[in-house]
Coordinates of N, CA, C and O in Angstrom, one line a residue:
X1 N -18.6 -12.1 10.7 CA -18.7 -11.4 9.3 C -20.0 -12.2 8.6 O -20.2 -13.4 8.9
X2 N -20.7 -11.3 7.7 CA -21.2 -11.8 6.9 C -21.1 -12.6 5.3 O -20.5 -11.5 4.8
X3 N -21.1 -13.6 4.8 CA -20.9 -14.3 3.7 C -22.1 -14.2 2.9 O -22.9 -14.7 2.8
X4 N -22.2 -13.9 2.0 CA -23.0 -13.9 0.7 C -22.2 -15.1 -0.4 O -21.3 -14.9 -0.2
X5 N -23.4 -15.4 -1.2 CA -22.8 -16.2 -2.5 C -21.9 -15.9 -3.3 O -21.2 -16.7 -3.7
X6 N -21.7 -14.8 -3.3 CA -21.1 -13.6 -4.5 C -19.6 -14.0 -3.8 O -18.6 -13.6 -4.8
X7 N -19.1 -14.5 -2.9 CA -18.1 -14.4 -2.4 C -17.5 -13.0 -1.8 O -16.2 -12.6 -1.4
X8 N -18.5 -12.6 -1.3 CA -18.3 -11.1 -0.5 C -18.6 -10.9 0.8 O -19.2 -11.7 1.2
X9 N -17.9 -10.5 1.4 CA -18.2 -10.4 3.2 C -17.9 -9.1 3.6 O -17.1 -8.1 3.2
X10 N -19.2 -8.3 4.2 CA -19.0 -7.2 4.7 C -17.9 -7.0 6.2 O -18.0 -7.7 6.9
X11 N -17.2 -6.2 6.0 CA -16.2 -6.0 6.8 C -16.4 -5.3 8.2 O -17.4 -4.0 8.1
X12 N -17.2 -5.8 9.7 CA -17.7 -5.2 10.5 C -16.7 -4.9 11.3 O -15.3 -5.2 11.5
X13 N -17.5 -3.5 12.2 CA -16.2 -3.2 13.1 C -15.3 -2.0 12.3 O -15.2 -2.0 11.1
X14 N -15.0 -1.3 13.1 CA -13.7 -0.3 12.7 C -12.4 -0.4 13.3 O -12.7 0.1 15.0
X15 N -11.4 -0.6 13.1 CA -9.8 -0.5 14.5 C -9.7 0.9 14.5 O -8.6 0.9 15.1
X16 N -10.0 2.0 13.9 CA -9.2 3.2 14.6 C -8.8 3.7 13.2 O -8.5 3.3 12.3
X17 N -7.4 4.3 14.0 CA -6.2 4.6 13.1 C -5.1 3.8 13.3 O -4.9 3.0 13.6
X18 N -4.5 3.6 11.7 CA -3.3 3.1 11.3 C -2.5 3.5 12.0 O -2.0 4.7 12.6
X19 N -1.3 2.5 12.7 CA -0.2 2.6 13.3 C 1.3 2.8 12.7 O 2.1 3.3 13.4
X20 N 0.9 2.4 11.7 CA 2.2 2.4 10.9 C 3.0 3.6 10.5 O 1.6 4.5 9.7
X21 N 3.7 4.4 10.1 CA 4.3 5.4 9.7 C 5.0 5.5 8.7 O 5.7 5.0 8.1
X22 N 4.0 5.2 7.7 CA 3.8 5.3 6.1 C 5.1 6.4 5.4 O 5.3 5.8 4.9
X23 N 4.6 7.7 5.8 CA 5.4 8.5 5.3 C 6.9 8.4 5.3 O 7.7 9.0 4.7
X24 N 7.7 8.2 6.6 CA 8.8 7.5 6.7 C 9.2 6.7 6.0 O 10.4 6.5 5.4
X25 N 8.3 5.4 6.2 CA 8.9 4.1 6.0 C 8.6 4.4 4.1 O 9.4 3.8 3.4
X26 N 8.1 5.1 3.7 CA 7.9 4.7 2.0 C 8.7 5.9 1.2 O 8.8 6.2 0.2
X27 N 9.4 6.7 2.1 CA 10.4 7.6 1.7 C 11.4 7.3 1.1 O 11.3 7.7 -0.2
X28 N 11.9 6.2 1.2 CA 13.3 5.5 0.7 C 12.4 4.9 -1.0 O 13.0 5.1 -2.1
X29 N 11.3 4.5 -1.0 CA 10.7 4.0 -2.2 C 10.2 4.9 -3.2 O 10.1 4.7 -4.3
X30 N 9.4 6.0 -2.4 CA 8.7 7.0 -3.4 C 9.9 8.2 -3.7 O 9.3 9.2 -4.5
X31 N 10.8 8.2 -3.4 CA 11.8 9.4 -3.4 C 11.0 10.7 -3.0 O 11.7 11.8 -3.6
X32 N 10.1 10.7 -1.8 CA 10.1 12.0 -1.4 C 9.5 11.9 -0.1 O 9.0 11.1 0.4
X33 N 9.8 13.4 0.5 CA 9.4 13.4 1.6 C 8.2 14.2 2.2 O 6.7 13.5 2.4
X34 N 8.2 14.9 1.7 CA 6.9 16.2 1.5 C 6.5 16.3 -0.1 O 5.7 17.5 0.0
X35 N 6.7 16.2 -1.0 CA 6.5 16.4 -2.2 C 7.0 18.0 -3.2 O 6.9 18.2 -3.7
X36 N 8.6 18.1 -2.1 CA 8.7 19.3 -3.1 C 10.3 18.5 -3.7 O 11.0 18.3 -3.3
X37 N 10.5 19.9 -4.7 CA 11.5 19.8 -5.1 C 12.5 21.3 -5.6 O 11.9 22.1 -5.6
X38 N 13.5 21.4 -6.1 CA 14.3 22.6 -6.0 C 13.5 23.2 -7.5 O 13.2 22.4 -8.7
X39 N 13.2 24.5 -7.7 CA 13.1 24.8 -9.2 C 13.6 26.4 -9.2 O 13.5 27.4 -8.5
X40 N 14.3 26.8 -10.1 CA 14.7 28.1 -10.5 C 13.9 28.9 -10.6 O 13.5 30.3 -10.8
X41 N 12.3 28.8 -11.1 CA 11.0 29.3 -11.7 C 10.1 30.0 -10.3 O 9.7 30.9 -10.5
X42 N 10.7 29.8 -9.1 CA 10.5 29.8 -7.7 C 10.7 30.7 -7.1 O 12.1 30.1 -7.1
X43 N 10.8 32.1 -6.7 CA 11.9 33.1 -5.9 C 12.1 31.8 -4.3 O 11.1 31.1 -4.2
X44 N 13.3 32.1 -4.1 CA 13.7 31.3 -2.8 C 13.2 32.4 -1.5 O 13.2 33.5 -2.0
X45 N 12.9 31.4 -0.6 CA 12.5 32.3 0.2 C 12.9 33.3 1.3 O 12.4 34.2 1.9
X46 N 14.2 33.0 1.1 CA 14.9 33.9 1.9 C 15.8 35.1 1.1 O 16.3 36.2 1.3
X47 N 15.7 34.4 0.2 CA 16.0 36.0 -1.0 C 15.7 35.8 -2.3 O 15.8 35.6 -3.7
X48 N 14.5 36.5 -2.1 CA 13.5 36.6 -3.5 C 13.9 37.1 -4.4 O 13.6 37.1 -5.6
X49 N 14.8 38.2 -4.2 CA 15.3 38.8 -5.2 C 16.2 38.3 -6.5 O 16.7 38.5 -7.5
X50 N 16.6 37.1 -5.9 CA 17.6 36.4 -6.5 C 16.4 35.1 -7.1 O 17.5 34.2 -7.8
X51 N 15.4 35.3 -7.8 CA 14.5 34.5 -8.5 C 15.6 34.3 -9.8 O 16.2 34.9 -10.6
X52 N 15.7 33.2 -10.5 CA 16.5 33.0 -11.0 C 17.6 32.1 -11.1 O 18.4 31.7 -12.3
X53 N 18.6 32.6 -9.9 CA 20.3 32.6 -9.9 C 20.3 31.5 -8.7 O 20.3 30.4 -8.8
X54 N 19.0 31.5 -7.6 CA 19.2 30.8 -6.7 C 17.5 30.2 -6.3 O 16.4 30.5 -6.8
X55 N 17.6 28.8 -6.4 CA 16.6 28.1 -6.9 C 15.9 28.2 -5.3 O 16.1 28.3 -4.4
X56 N 14.5 28.0 -5.7 CA 13.4 27.9 -4.6 C 12.9 26.7 -4.5 O 13.2 25.7 -5.1
X57 N 11.8 26.5 -3.7 CA 11.2 25.3 -3.5 C 9.4 25.5 -3.6 O 8.9 26.3 -4.2
X58 N 9.2 24.5 -4.8 CA 8.0 23.7 -5.6 C 7.4 22.5 -4.7 O 8.1 21.6 -5.3
X59 N 6.1 22.9 -4.8 CA 5.9 21.4 -4.4 C 5.5 20.3 -5.9 O 5.4 21.1 -6.9
X60 N 5.4 19.3 -5.7 CA 5.4 18.3 -6.8 C 3.3 18.1 -6.9 O 3.2 17.6 -5.8
X61 N 3.3 18.3 -8.2 CA 1.4 18.3 -8.2 C 1.2 16.7 -8.2 O -0.1 16.2 -7.8
X62 N 2.0 16.2 -8.3 CA 1.4 14.4 -8.0 C 2.2 13.2 -6.8 O 3.2 13.7 -6.6
X63 N 1.3 12.6 -6.7 CA 1.6 11.7 -5.5 C 2.1 10.7 -5.9 O 1.5 9.9 -7.0
X64 N 3.0 9.7 -5.4 CA 3.2 8.2 -5.7 C 2.3 8.0 -5.4 O 1.1 7.9 -4.7
X65 N 2.1 6.4 -6.4 CA 1.1 5.3 -6.4 C 1.5 4.5 -5.8 O 2.6 3.8 -6.0
X66 N 0.6 4.1 -4.6 CA 0.9 2.6 -3.5 C -0.2 1.9 -4.0 O -1.5 2.2 -4.2
X67 N 0.2 0.3 -4.5 CA -0.7 -0.2 -4.9 C -0.8 -1.0 -3.5 O 0.0 -1.9 -2.8
X68 N -1.7 -1.2 -2.6 CA -2.1 -1.6 -1.3 C -3.0 -2.9 -1.8 O -4.3 -3.0 -1.8
X69 N -1.9 -4.2 -1.6 CA -2.7 -5.6 -2.0 C -3.2 -5.4 -0.2 O -2.6 -6.2 0.6
X70 N -4.8 -6.7 -0.5 CA -5.0 -7.3 0.7 C -5.1 -8.6 0.5 O -5.7 -8.8 -0.7
X71 N -4.2 -9.3 1.1 CA -4.6 -10.6 1.0 C -6.3 -11.3 1.9 O -6.5 -10.7 3.0
X72 N -6.8 -11.2 1.1 CA -8.6 -11.4 1.5 C -8.5 -13.1 1.5 O -9.9 -13.5 1.8
X73 N -7.9 -13.9 1.7 CA -7.8 -15.4 2.2 C -8.7 -15.7 3.7 O -8.1 -14.9 4.7
X74 N -8.8 -16.9 3.6 CA -9.6 -17.2 5.1 C -8.7 -17.3 6.0 O -9.3 -17.2 7.2
X75 N -7.2 -17.0 6.1 CA -6.6 -17.1 6.9 C -6.5 -15.7 7.9 O -5.9 -15.5 9.2
X76 N -6.9 -14.8 7.5 CA -7.0 -13.0 8.0 C -8.4 -13.3 8.7 O -9.7 -13.5 8.2
X77 N -7.9 -12.5 9.8 CA -9.4 -12.5 10.9 C -9.6 -11.5 10.2 O -9.7 -10.7 9.7
X78 N -11.4 -11.3 11.2 CA -12.1 -9.8 10.7 C -11.1 -9.0 11.3 O -10.8 -7.7 11.1
X79 N -10.6 -9.1 12.6 CA -9.7 -7.9 13.5 C -8.8 -7.7 12.5 O -8.0 -6.4 12.3
X80 N -8.0 -8.7 11.8 CA -7.2 -8.3 11.0 C -7.2 -7.3 9.7 O -6.6 -6.4 8.9
X81 N -8.4 -7.8 9.3 CA -9.2 -6.9 7.9 C -9.1 -5.7 8.7 O -8.9 -4.9 7.5
X82 N -9.6 -5.5 9.5 CA -10.0 -4.2 10.1 C -8.8 -3.5 10.5 O -8.4 -2.3 10.0
X83 N -7.7 -3.8 10.9 CA -6.2 -3.0 11.0 C -5.8 -2.8 9.6 O -5.2 -1.6 9.4
X84 N -6.1 -3.9 8.6 CA -5.6 -3.5 7.3 C -6.2 -2.0 6.7 O -6.0 -1.2 5.9
X85 N -7.9 -2.2 6.7 CA -8.6 -1.4 6.2 C -8.2 0.2 6.9 O -8.0 1.2 6.0
X86 N -7.7 0.1 8.1 CA -7.0 1.4 9.0 C -5.9 2.0 8.4 O -5.5 3.2 8.3
X87 N -5.0 1.1 8.2 CA -3.9 1.4 7.5 C -4.1 1.9 6.1 O -3.4 3.2 6.0
X88 N -5.0 1.4 5.4 CA -5.1 1.9 4.0 C -5.7 3.2 4.0 O -5.3 3.8 3.2
X89 N -6.7 3.1 5.0 CA -7.4 5.1 5.3 C -5.6 5.9 5.6 O -5.8 6.7 4.8
X90 N -4.7 5.6 6.2 CA -3.8 6.2 6.4 C -3.1 6.8 5.5 O -2.8 7.6 5.1
X91 N -2.5 5.4 4.7 CA -1.9 5.8 3.4 C -2.7 6.1 2.2 O -2.0 7.1 1.6
X92 N -3.7 6.4 2.1 CA -4.2 7.1 1.2 C -4.6 8.6 1.3 O -4.8 9.4 0.6
X93 N -4.1 9.1 2.9 CA -4.2 10.7 2.9 C -2.6 10.9 2.6 O -3.2 12.3 2.5
X94 N -2.3 10.1 2.3 CA -0.7 10.7 1.9 C -0.4 10.3 0.2 O 0.8 11.0 -0.2
X95 N -0.7 9.3 -0.2 CA -0.3 9.0 -1.5 C -1.7 8.5 -2.2 O -2.6 8.2 -1.3
X96 N -1.3 8.3 -3.5 CA -2.5 7.6 -4.2 C -2.6 6.2 -4.2 O -1.3 5.6 -4.1
X97 N -3.3 5.6 -3.8 CA -3.6 4.0 -3.5 C -4.2 3.6 -4.6 O -5.7 3.8 -4.2
X98 N -4.3 2.3 -4.6 CA -4.6 1.7 -5.7 C -5.0 0.5 -4.5 O -4.0 -0.2 -4.1
X99 N -6.4 -0.1 -4.5 CA -6.6 -1.1 -3.4 C -6.9 -2.6 -4.4 O -7.8 -2.9 -4.9
X100 N -6.2 -3.8 -4.1 CA -6.1 -4.8 -4.9 C -6.8 -5.7 -3.7 O -6.3 -5.8 -2.7
X101 N -7.8 -6.8 -3.9 CA -7.9 -7.8 -3.5 C -7.9 -8.9 -3.6 O -8.3 -9.5 -4.5
X102 N -7.0 -9.8 -3.2 CA -6.7 -11.1 -3.4 C -6.1 -12.1 -2.8 O -6.0 -12.3 -1.8
X103 N -7.1 -13.4 -2.9 CA -6.7 -14.2 -2.2 C -5.8 -15.6 -2.7 O -4.8 -15.1 -3.2
X104 N -6.3 -16.5 -3.6 CA -5.7 -17.5 -4.5 C -5.6 -16.7 -6.0 O -5.1 -16.9 -7.2
X105 N -6.4 -15.8 -6.2 CA -6.3 -15.3 -7.5 C -7.0 -13.3 -6.9 O -7.5 -13.3 -6.0
X106 N -6.8 -12.4 -8.1 CA -7.1 -11.2 -8.0 C -8.9 -11.2 -7.8 O -9.2 -11.5 -8.9
X107 N -9.7 -10.6 -7.1 CA -10.8 -10.4 -6.7 C -11.6 -9.0 -7.2 O -12.8 -9.2 -7.9
X108 N -10.6 -7.9 -6.7 CA -11.0 -6.6 -7.2 C -9.9 -5.8 -7.3 O -9.0 -5.6 -6.5
X109 N -10.1 -4.7 -8.0 CA -9.1 -3.8 -8.2 C -9.4 -2.5 -8.2 O -10.6 -2.1 -9.3
X110 N -9.5 -1.2 -7.3 CA -9.9 -0.3 -7.3 C -9.0 0.8 -7.1 O -8.6 0.6 -5.5
X111 N -9.3 2.2 -7.4 CA -9.1 3.3 -6.2 C -9.6 3.3 -4.6 O -10.6 3.0 -4.7
X112 N -8.4 3.6 -3.7 CA -9.3 3.8 -2.7 C -10.4 5.1 -2.4 O -9.8 6.1 -2.8
X113 N -11.5 4.7 -2.1 CA -12.8 5.6 -1.8 C -13.0 5.8 -0.5 O -13.9 5.0 -0.3
X114 N -12.1 6.1 0.7 CA -12.7 5.8 2.0 C -12.7 4.2 2.5 O -11.9 3.7 1.8
X115 N -13.3 4.8 3.5 CA -13.1 3.6 4.4 C -13.6 2.0 3.3 O -14.8 2.1 2.8
X116 N -13.0 0.8 3.7 CA -13.2 -0.2 2.9 C -14.3 -1.1 3.5 O -14.3 -1.3 5.2
X117 N -15.3 -1.6 3.2 CA -16.7 -2.3 4.0 C -16.8 -3.4 3.2 O -17.3 -4.1 4.3
X118 N -15.9 -3.8 2.3 CA -16.5 -5.0 1.6 C -15.4 -5.6 1.2 O -14.2 -4.9 0.7
X119 N -15.3 -7.2 1.4 CA -14.0 -7.9 1.1 C -14.1 -9.1 0.0 O -15.6 -9.5 0.4
X120 N -13.7 -9.4 -0.8 CA -13.8 -10.0 -1.8 C -13.3 -11.3 -1.5 O -11.5 -10.9 -1.9
X121 N -13.6 -12.6 -1.9 CA -12.7 -13.7 -1.6 C -12.9 -14.6 -0.7 O -14.0 -15.4 -0.9
X122 N -11.7 -15.0 0.4 CA -11.9 -15.6 1.7 C -11.5 -17.5 1.2 O -12.1 -17.8 2.1
X123 N -10.7 -17.3 0.2 CA -10.5 -18.7 -0.3 C -9.0 -18.8 0.0 O -8.8 -18.5 1.3
X124 N -7.9 -20.0 -0.6 CA -7.1 -20.1 -0.3 C -6.0 -18.9 -0.6 O -6.4 -17.9 -0.9
X125 N -4.6 -19.2 -0.4 CA -3.8 -17.8 -0.8 C -2.8 -18.1 -1.5 O -2.4 -19.4 -1.8
X126 N -2.2 -16.9 -2.6 CA -1.6 -17.3 -3.5 C -1.1 -15.6 -3.4 O -1.8 -14.8 -4.0
X127 N 0.2 -15.4 -2.9 CA 0.6 -13.6 -2.9 C 1.3 -13.5 -4.7 O 2.0 -12.3 -4.3
X128 N 1.6 -14.5 -5.6 CA 1.7 -14.2 -6.5 C 1.3 -12.9 -7.6 O 1.7 -12.3 -8.1
X129 N -0.1 -13.0 -7.6 CA -0.8 -12.8 -9.0 C -1.1 -11.2 -9.2 O -0.3 -10.8 -10.4
X130 N -0.9 -10.4 -8.0 CA -0.5 -9.0 -8.0 C 0.6 -8.7 -8.2 O 1.1 -7.2 -7.8
X131 N 2.0 -9.1 -8.1 CA 3.0 -9.1 -8.0 C 4.2 -9.3 -9.6 O 5.2 -9.2 -9.6
X132 N 2.8 -9.8 -10.5 CA 3.8 -9.8 -11.8 C 4.1 -8.7 -12.3 O 3.1 -7.9 -12.0
X133 N 5.0 -8.9 -13.1 CA 5.3 -7.6 -14.5 C 4.2 -6.9 -14.8 O 4.1 -5.7 -14.6
X134 N 3.2 -8.1 -15.2 CA 2.4 -7.0 -16.8 C 1.4 -6.5 -15.6 O 1.1 -5.3 -15.8
X135 N 1.0 -7.0 -14.5 CA 0.0 -6.3 -13.5 C 0.7 -5.0 -13.0 O 0.2 -4.1 -12.9
X136 N 1.7 -4.9 -12.6 CA 2.1 -3.9 -11.9 C 2.7 -2.9 -12.7 O 2.6 -1.8 -12.6
X137 N 2.7 -3.1 -14.1 CA 3.3 -1.9 -15.3 C 1.9 -1.7 -15.3 O 1.5 -0.3 -15.9
X138 N 0.6 -2.1 -15.7 CA -0.7 -1.8 -15.8 C -1.1 -0.8 -15.0 O -1.7 0.2 -15.4
X139 N -0.8 -1.1 -13.8 CA -1.3 -0.3 -12.6 C 0.1 1.1 -12.3 O -0.1 2.0 -11.1
X140 N 0.8 1.3 -13.1 CA 1.9 2.0 -12.5 C 1.9 2.5 -11.1 O 2.3 3.6 -10.9
X141 N 2.5 1.2 -10.2 CA 2.8 1.6 -8.7 C 3.9 1.7 -8.9 O 5.1 1.6 -9.5
X142 N 4.4 2.9 -7.9 CA 5.4 3.1 -7.4 C 6.5 2.1 -6.7 O 7.4 1.6 -6.5
X143 N 5.4 1.6 -5.7 CA 5.7 0.8 -4.6 C 4.3 -0.1 -4.3 O 3.7 0.2 -4.6
X144 N 4.7 -1.6 -3.8 CA 3.7 -2.6 -3.5 C 3.6 -2.4 -1.6 O 4.8 -3.2 -1.6
X145 N 2.3 -2.2 -1.0 CA 2.3 -2.7 0.3 C 1.5 -3.5 0.5 O 0.1 -3.7 0.0
X146 N 2.1 -5.2 0.7 CA 1.3 -6.5 0.7 C 0.7 -6.5 1.7 O 1.6 -6.9 3.1
X147 N -0.4 -6.3 2.4 CA -1.0 -6.5 3.6 C -1.6 -8.0 3.9 O -2.5 -8.6 3.1
X148 N -0.7 -9.0 4.8 CA -0.8 -10.3 4.7 C -0.5 -11.1 5.9 O 0.4 -10.4 6.7
X149 N -0.6 -12.1 5.9 CA 0.0 -12.9 7.5 C 0.8 -13.8 6.9 O 2.0 -14.6 7.6
X150 N 1.3 -13.7 5.3 CA 2.5 -14.4 4.5 C 2.5 -16.1 4.2 O 3.5 -16.4 4.2
X151 N 1.2 -16.4 4.8 CA 1.3 -17.7 4.7 C 0.8 -18.3 3.3 O -0.8 -18.3 3.1
X152 N 1.7 -18.9 2.2 CA 1.0 -18.7 0.7 C 2.3 -18.4 0.1 O 3.2 -17.9 0.4
X153 N 2.2 -19.2 -1.0 CA 3.2 -19.0 -2.1 C 3.5 -17.4 -2.5 O 2.6 -16.6 -2.9
X154 N 4.7 -16.7 -2.4 CA 5.3 -15.5 -2.8 C 6.4 -15.6 -4.4 O 6.6 -16.9 -4.3
X155 N 6.2 -14.8 -5.3 CA 7.2 -14.9 -6.4 C 8.8 -15.2 -5.9 O 9.4 -14.9 -4.9
X156 N 9.2 -16.0 -6.5 CA 10.6 -16.7 -5.9 C 11.9 -15.6 -6.6 O 12.6 -15.0 -5.9
X157 N 11.2 -14.6 -7.5 CA 12.3 -13.5 -7.8 C 11.4 -12.1 -7.3 O 10.6 -12.4 -8.0
X158 N 12.4 -11.4 -7.2 CA 11.8 -10.1 -6.5 C 11.2 -9.5 -7.7 O 11.5 -9.3 -9.1
X159 N 9.9 -8.9 -7.5 CA 9.3 -8.3 -8.4 C 10.1 -7.0 -9.0 O 10.8 -6.1 -8.7
X160 N 9.2 -6.4 -10.2 CA 9.6 -5.2 -10.6 C 9.7 -3.4 -9.7 O 9.9 -2.7 -10.1
X161 N 9.1 -3.9 -8.9 CA 8.6 -2.4 -8.1 C 8.9 -3.0 -6.5 O 9.0 -3.9 -6.5
X162 N 9.3 -2.1 -5.9 CA 9.3 -2.6 -4.2 C 8.2 -2.8 -3.4 O 7.2 -2.4 -3.9
X163 N 8.5 -3.7 -2.7 CA 7.5 -3.9 -1.7 C 7.7 -4.4 -0.3 O 9.2 -4.5 -0.2
X164 N 7.0 -4.0 0.3 CA 7.0 -3.6 1.9 C 5.5 -5.0 1.9 O 4.3 -4.9 1.6
X165 N 6.1 -5.7 2.8 CA 5.3 -6.7 3.5 C 4.8 -6.2 4.6 O 5.4 -5.9 6.0
X166 N 3.5 -5.9 4.8 CA 3.1 -5.7 6.2 C 2.2 -6.7 6.5 O 1.2 -7.3 6.3
X167 N 2.7 -7.0 7.9 CA 2.1 -8.3 8.3 C 1.3 -8.4 9.7 O 1.7 -7.7 10.7
X168 N 0.0 -9.0 9.7 CA -0.4 -9.7 10.6 C 0.3 -10.1 12.0 O 1.3 -10.3 11.6
X169 N -0.4 -10.0 13.3 CA 0.2 -10.2 14.1 C 0.6 -12.1 14.1 O -0.5 -12.9 13.4
X170 N 1.4 -12.5 14.5 CA 2.0 -14.1 14.4 C 1.9 -14.5 12.4 O 2.3 -15.2 12.4
X171 N 2.3 -13.1 12.0 CA 2.4 -13.4 10.6 C 4.2 -14.0 10.6 O 5.2 -13.5 11.2
X172 N 4.3 -15.0 9.1 CA 6.1 -14.6 8.6 C 6.4 -14.1 7.4 O 5.2 -13.9 6.6
X173 N 7.4 -13.1 7.3 CA 8.1 -13.1 5.8 C 7.7 -14.3 4.8 O 8.2 -15.1 5.1
X174 N 6.6 -13.6 3.7 CA 6.8 -14.7 2.8 C 8.1 -14.7 1.5 O 8.0 -15.9 0.9
X175 N 8.8 -14.1 1.6 CA 10.0 -13.7 0.6 C 11.4 -13.2 1.5 O 11.0 -12.3 1.8
X176 N 12.4 -13.2 0.9 CA 13.6 -13.1 1.5 C 13.8 -11.5 1.1 O 14.5 -10.6 1.4
X177 N 13.1 -11.3 -0.4 CA 13.1 -9.5 -0.8 C 12.1 -8.8 0.0 O 11.0 -9.4 0.7
X178 N 12.2 -7.8 -0.1 CA 11.1 -6.5 0.3 C 11.3 -6.1 1.9 O 12.2 -6.7 2.5
X179 N 10.9 -5.2 2.1 CA 11.0 -4.8 3.9 C 9.7 -5.5 4.6 O 8.5 -5.6 4.1
X180 N 9.5 -5.8 5.1 CA 9.2 -6.4 6.6 C 8.4 -5.5 7.7 O 8.9 -5.0 8.4
X181 N 7.1 -5.0 7.8 CA 6.9 -4.7 8.7 C 5.4 -5.1 9.7 O 5.1 -6.0 8.9
X182 N 4.9 -5.3 11.3 CA 4.0 -5.8 11.5 C 3.4 -5.0 11.6 O 3.6 -3.9 12.4
X183 N 1.6 -5.0 11.7 CA 0.6 -4.1 12.2 C 0.3 -4.5 13.7 O 1.2 -5.6 14.3
X184 N -0.1 -3.5 14.5 CA -0.5 -3.5 15.9 C -2.0 -4.0 16.2 O -2.5 -3.4 16.0
X185 N -1.7 -4.9 17.0 CA -3.2 -4.8 17.4 C -3.7 -4.3 18.7 O -4.7 -4.2 18.5
X186 N -2.5 -3.5 19.5 CA -3.1 -2.9 20.1 C -3.7 -1.4 20.0 O -3.2 -0.4 20.4
X187 N -4.6 -1.3 19.7 CA -5.1 0.3 18.9 C -6.4 0.6 19.9 O -6.7 -0.5 19.8

């Protein structure tokens, strides 16, 4: 990895496709499988003559918002960061993703716009800043997916949004709340 004086590093290489089945995993937290709901204003597929009496199916125009937090501390390897970038790319195909880069403090917040090429931070680890009530409410996330190795302080109390800890190989669950999944290195 190339390090510049600004604390930014170019993410070298590419890990391919993500392996986590996000739509299945996040269905419970986002309350939607394919974004459909019943509507009396749409004709039912099998009984179109009963429009207004029997509900039809309509697509939800908005996608749930996922806060994808990347632990950019020095304990994560280039390979881990490549895997995280691949998982975020897969997530962004299904949901609206806001990417947060954080080591001991929040370094960058931006909507996901394609492949992540630059990482900000690489200092020590503190998992708490992106999980504060104020930060989560400001970004209106439906769920937080925190990509980390889990080695750092996490909030003692459950945050106001559901958390999924997406852990690097050899990582540990940083808190008793939330759901833990592991990324696979075998891509």
